[in-house]
Amino acid sequence: MAVGREDVEILKPRIDKREYRRIVLRNSLQVLLISDLDTDKCAASMNVGVGSFSDPDGLEGLAHFLEHMLFYASEKYPLEDSYSKYITEHGGSTNAFTASEMTNYYFDVNSDCFEEALDRFAQFFIKPLMSADATMREIKAVDSENQKNLLSDAWRMNQLQKHLSLESHPYHKFSTGNWDTLDVRPKAKGVDIRQELLKFYEDKYSANLMHLVVYSKESLDKIQCLVEDKFQEIRNSDRSRFQFPGQPCTSEHLQILVRAVPIKQGHKLRIVWLITPSILHYKEGPCRYLGHLIGHEGEGSLFYVLKKLGWATGLFAGEGVWTSEFSFFNVVIDLTDAGQDRMQDIVGLLFKYIQLLQQSGICKWIFDELSAVCETGFHYQDKISPIDYVVNISSNMQIYPPKDWLVGSLLPLDFNPAIIQKILNELSPENVRIFWESKKFEGLTDKVEPWYGTAYSIEKVSSSTIQAWMSSAPNENLHLPAPNVFIPKDLSIKNAQEEVKFPVLLRKSSYSKLWYKPDTVFSTPKAYFKIDFNCPHAGNSPETEVLADLFAQLLVDYLNEYAYYARVAGLLYGISHTDSGFEVTLVGYNHKLKILLETIIDKIVKFEVKPDRFSVIKEMVIKDYQNFKFQQPYQQAMYYCSLILKDQTRSWVERLDVLPHLNVEDLTKFAPMMLSQAFLECYIAGNIEREEAETMVQHVEDVFFKGPNPICRPLFPSQFLTNRVVKLERGMNYCYSKEGLNPSDENSALVHYIQVHQDDFILNVKLQLFALVAKQPAFHELRSVEQLGYITVLMQRNDSGICGVQFIIQSTVKGPAHIDSRVEAFLKMFESKLYEMTNDEFKSNVNALIDMKLEKHKNLREESRFYWREITDGTLKFDRREAEVAALKKLTQQELIEFFNENVKVGATRKKTLSVQVHGNQHLAEYHSQKSEAVKPNTIQIDDIFSFRRSQPLYGSFRGGIGHVKL
C-alpha cells in the first residue's frame, strides 16, 4: 500500500499529453509515475541522496565504487551481470552516475518486459550481493575509468579548483577513486574494502533519501500497483538528509591568481566567484539573468569586444558547481595567443562590464524577455528519450518541491531586482578566483596537484590590483544587448496538406534537389532545414580541404553577433565543413527561420576574407589539429580505422602540414573557385508548408545560379560526389599498429572490425541480431570478468552503407595484441552459446530487435537526422525500419547461425577482419617486438595506409548523381 497519493498539481508543458502522479510508499520512498500511451520504451531512474561528499576520510571514491558494485548481482537474481544482460537483450540500456550529493541509477527497456526489468532494478536497493571476488575485479574498472580521465583537461582543472579549497570541506575531495584509494591504502591500514562498502550501503542508503521516477505506457493505476509491489521492501532507516554546511573557500582561497599547465594546446581563463546558490531563488533566476548578460555575444557585449580585439574565441558565463549551501559563478574565456598576453586587460574588461551592469540597474525588460524565451522553451520543448527524461526529473525531485519537479529552474517568472542585485554584488574583486591555463607556463610553476599531477603556481591578487587592471583596460563601447527580434510570435501549427509518411522529392533541377517532410507527428512550431553544398573544388587536396574548413568557420565567425540573438530565442544554426564542401543547418522555431536563412545565404554570396579574423581562426584551427594527439587512444584507433576504410579521406597530419603556409590571398582566391560549381542537396521538414519550402529553395537557387553573372554553375555528371569504401578480401586478417600519439598516455586501444556486407535488408538484420545477442556477453567477459578496461564496447559500424561490427577496448593493463587475442577467444566461446540458444530465447531476441526498430522518433531533429543519413549515404531507403522488421519476422535461428559461421566465426573462409592497434607507453615493447615477428598466414600487415588503400578494390557507391545511380 502507498502511504499516500498527493494530488499536487505538477506544472507541465502545454503540449505534453503525458499523465503524472506523485505517490509516497509506506517506506517513505517518493515516486513520480508517468503514463505515456505513445511510448515504445519504458524507463526508470532512482536518485539516491548520497554522493561523493559522503565518502569516508581516507576512502576516496567509495560512493562511486558502490555505484559500480550494485550492477553485479542481488540475492533474488544472483547470476553475475544478469541485470545488464536482461536489459540489453530486451532492447534497453542502463547506467549510473555519482555526483557530490546524489547517485543516480537508470535504465530503459522495451515495454513488454518492463515489469521484470523493474523488479531486477529494485533489487539494487533491497538486497544487492557484493561478492569478494567481484569487489576486487571492479576496483580495476574504477581505476581504468580514472586512468581514462588523467590526461583530460576538464577533469584536471576541476580537481585543481577543488584542491584549492578548505581541506576540511567535502568539496576538496577526490571523488572518482583509484587502485591506490580503494585497494593499496586501505590494505596498508588493515581496512577491508568490501566491509566498508557494505557498511556505507547499510548506513547511508535509506528509502526516505530516495526519489524514483517510473515511465510506462500503462495507466497510472497499473504503474502504481507495479511500483508498490516492487519497491516497498526497500529499507527505510529514517536517515536525516546529509548536510554539508559551511563554505568551501576561506579568504586564503579567494583573491587568487592560479597559473596552470594544461595537456592541450590553447589558453583559457576561468574567472570564478563564490556566490549565494541561485537554487535558493530559482523562481527569480538571478544567475540566469546575469549569465545571459555577461555571456552575451551580440554587439556591445564583453565577448563582442574581446573578439573584435582578437583576444578571445569563446566565452561562457553562468553558475557552475553548486549545492544548497554554496555555489560558483564562472566566466570561462578561450584566449588567442594575443589574448594570452593581455590577461590583465581581459579581466579588467570583465569587471568593467560588471560595473556597467551595476550602473544600468536590473532591467525589467531584459528579465521579461528572458522569461518569455524560457516560457516558450518550456511549453514547446521537444520530447526526449524516456531514459533521459526520468534522469532529469529524479534529480530534480531531490531539489525542488513536487509542483516544480518537471520544470526545475527553467522558468524564472518572478522579477525581483534585489535578489539579482545581491548576486551581482558578489561578483566582486574580493570574492574572485582566477585560473589561467596555458602551455606557456611550463617550467614556471612550483606546485603539483596530487591526484592528476597538474603543475600550477598561485599568487594573491588584491582588489586594488584588479582596480588598476580596470583603469588600464582599453576604452571600449560596452553596452547592454538590443531587444531580441528573433523571439517567435507566431507559434501556430500549420496543417500538412497531405499525410506524408516519408520524405518526398519535391523538386529536382540541375542545380538542386529538395526533399520535403511536413510534420504530421510532433505538432510543434519548429522546422529543420539542411543544405549540403556539394562543391567538387573543395576536396581536391589537403590545401582545399583546409581552406573549405576555414571558409566555414569564418562564416560562423562573421554571423555570430547577429545570429546569437536567434540562438537565444531557440533558433539554432550551424555551418560545417564536409568532405565535399560545406553544410548549412537551421533548426528551431519556424517563425523567423526564413530571415536567418536569407542572412546566411547573403553572407556566403558576399564572402570576403577579413585579415584579422583569418589569422584568429587559422590559429584556432592549427591548435585543433595539434590537439588531435591528445585524443583518447580508442578515438585514435577509430580514426585510423576510418582512414583505412574510406576512400579519398586525408590524414590530419597532411592538413596540419599545409595549414601554416596558407594565407589571406589563398582563401580569397579559393572561395569563389569553390562556389563556382555546386549542387545543393536540400531537406526541409517540420512546420513548413510545401509552397513555402519550394520558395525558400528557389530563392537560394536564384541567388547562386541565376542573374547576369551567376556565382555558380551546375555540376557535370562526372563531378557528383561518391562515397567509396575499401572492400576487404574474404578470409584475410588486416592489422595496423601504431604508437599512441601522446607519449604520456598509458592507455592502449584496439578496434577489432569485422566487415560483412553492403546495405541489404536481410543481411542487415542478421548482423544487427548478432550484435544484440553478443553485446552483453562481450561486456561481461572482456570487462567484468577479464577486466581489460573500463571502455569495452561491441557495436555495429556503418560506413556509407558498408556494414560490419566492431569491438572497441581501451586498456592500461594489457597491450592491443593481447586484447585482440581475447576478442578472438570470446568469439570462440560465444559460438557455443549461439548453438545452445533455445528457440524461445531466439524469438525473444528477434522481438526485442523488432521493438527497437519500431521505436518512434521522439522529435523533429531525431527524425530529420535519420532521413538525412539516408540521403547523404545515397541509400534513400526511407522505409528501412519497416522493411527490416519484415525481414526479421522471416529470419530463422539456423540462418543466424549460418551467418555467424560464414562472416564472424574465427577462421571462417569469408571473414574479413581489420585490427587497429594503438600502443600506449606501457606497451611499447609489445609494439616493437610485433614489428620483428613473422606475419601469420592470411594476415596482411598495413604499414602505409595510403599505399594500402590505393591497392584495394572498392565497394560501389550508393551516392553519385542526380538520379543516385549505383556506380
GROMACS .gro file of N, CA and C in nm, residues 623-632 635-636 639-640 652 741:
model
   48
  623LYS      N    1   4.554   2.483  -3.365
  623LYS     CA    2   4.553   2.422  -3.231
  623LYS      C    3   4.463   2.299  -3.226
  624ASP      N    4   4.347   2.308  -3.296
  624ASP     CA    5   4.257   2.193  -3.301
  624ASP      C    6   4.329   2.072  -3.360
  625TYR      N    7   4.401   2.093  -3.470
  625TYR     CA    8   4.475   1.982  -3.533
  625TYR      C    9   4.587   1.933  -3.442
  626GLN      N   10   4.657   2.027  -3.379
  626GLN     CA   11   4.767   1.986  -3.289
  626GLN      C   12   4.714   1.905  -3.171
  627ASN      N   13   4.592   1.935  -3.128
  627ASN     CA   14   4.535   1.866  -3.012
  627ASN      C   15   4.481   1.727  -3.045
  628PHE      N   16   4.485   1.691  -3.174
  628PHE     CA   17   4.439   1.557  -3.211
  628PHE      C   18   4.517   1.451  -3.135
  629LYS      N   19   4.644   1.477  -3.113
  629LYS     CA   20   4.727   1.374  -3.047
  629LYS      C   21   4.691   1.353  -2.900
  630PHE      N   22   4.609   1.441  -2.846
  630PHE     CA   23   4.566   1.424  -2.707
  630PHE      C   24   4.429   1.357  -2.696
  631GLN      N   25   4.377   1.311  -2.809
  631GLN     CA   26   4.252   1.234  -2.804
  631GLN      C   27   4.277   1.103  -2.730
  632GLN      N   28   4.168   1.045  -2.677
  632GLN     CA   29   4.178   0.914  -2.614
  632GLN      C   30   4.230   0.813  -2.716
  635GLN      N   31   3.984   0.668  -2.951
  635GLN     CA   32   3.940   0.760  -3.056
  635GLN      C   33   4.043   0.763  -3.170
  636GLN      N   34   4.172   0.755  -3.133
  636GLN     CA   35   4.276   0.748  -3.236
  636GLN      C   36   4.260   0.621  -3.320
  639TYR      N   37   3.978   0.656  -3.559
  639TYR     CA   38   4.018   0.746  -3.668
  639TYR      C   39   4.100   0.670  -3.772
  640TYR      N   40   4.199   0.591  -3.727
  640TYR     CA   41   4.281   0.513  -3.823
  640TYR      C   42   4.194   0.414  -3.900
  652TRP      N   43   4.492   1.401  -4.071
  652TRP     CA   44   4.505   1.531  -4.003
  652TRP      C   45   4.648   1.583  -4.014
  741LEU      N   46   4.976   0.865  -2.991
  741LEU     CA   47   5.032   0.996  -3.030
  741LEU      C   48   5.080   1.076  -2.910
   0.00000   0.00000   0.00000
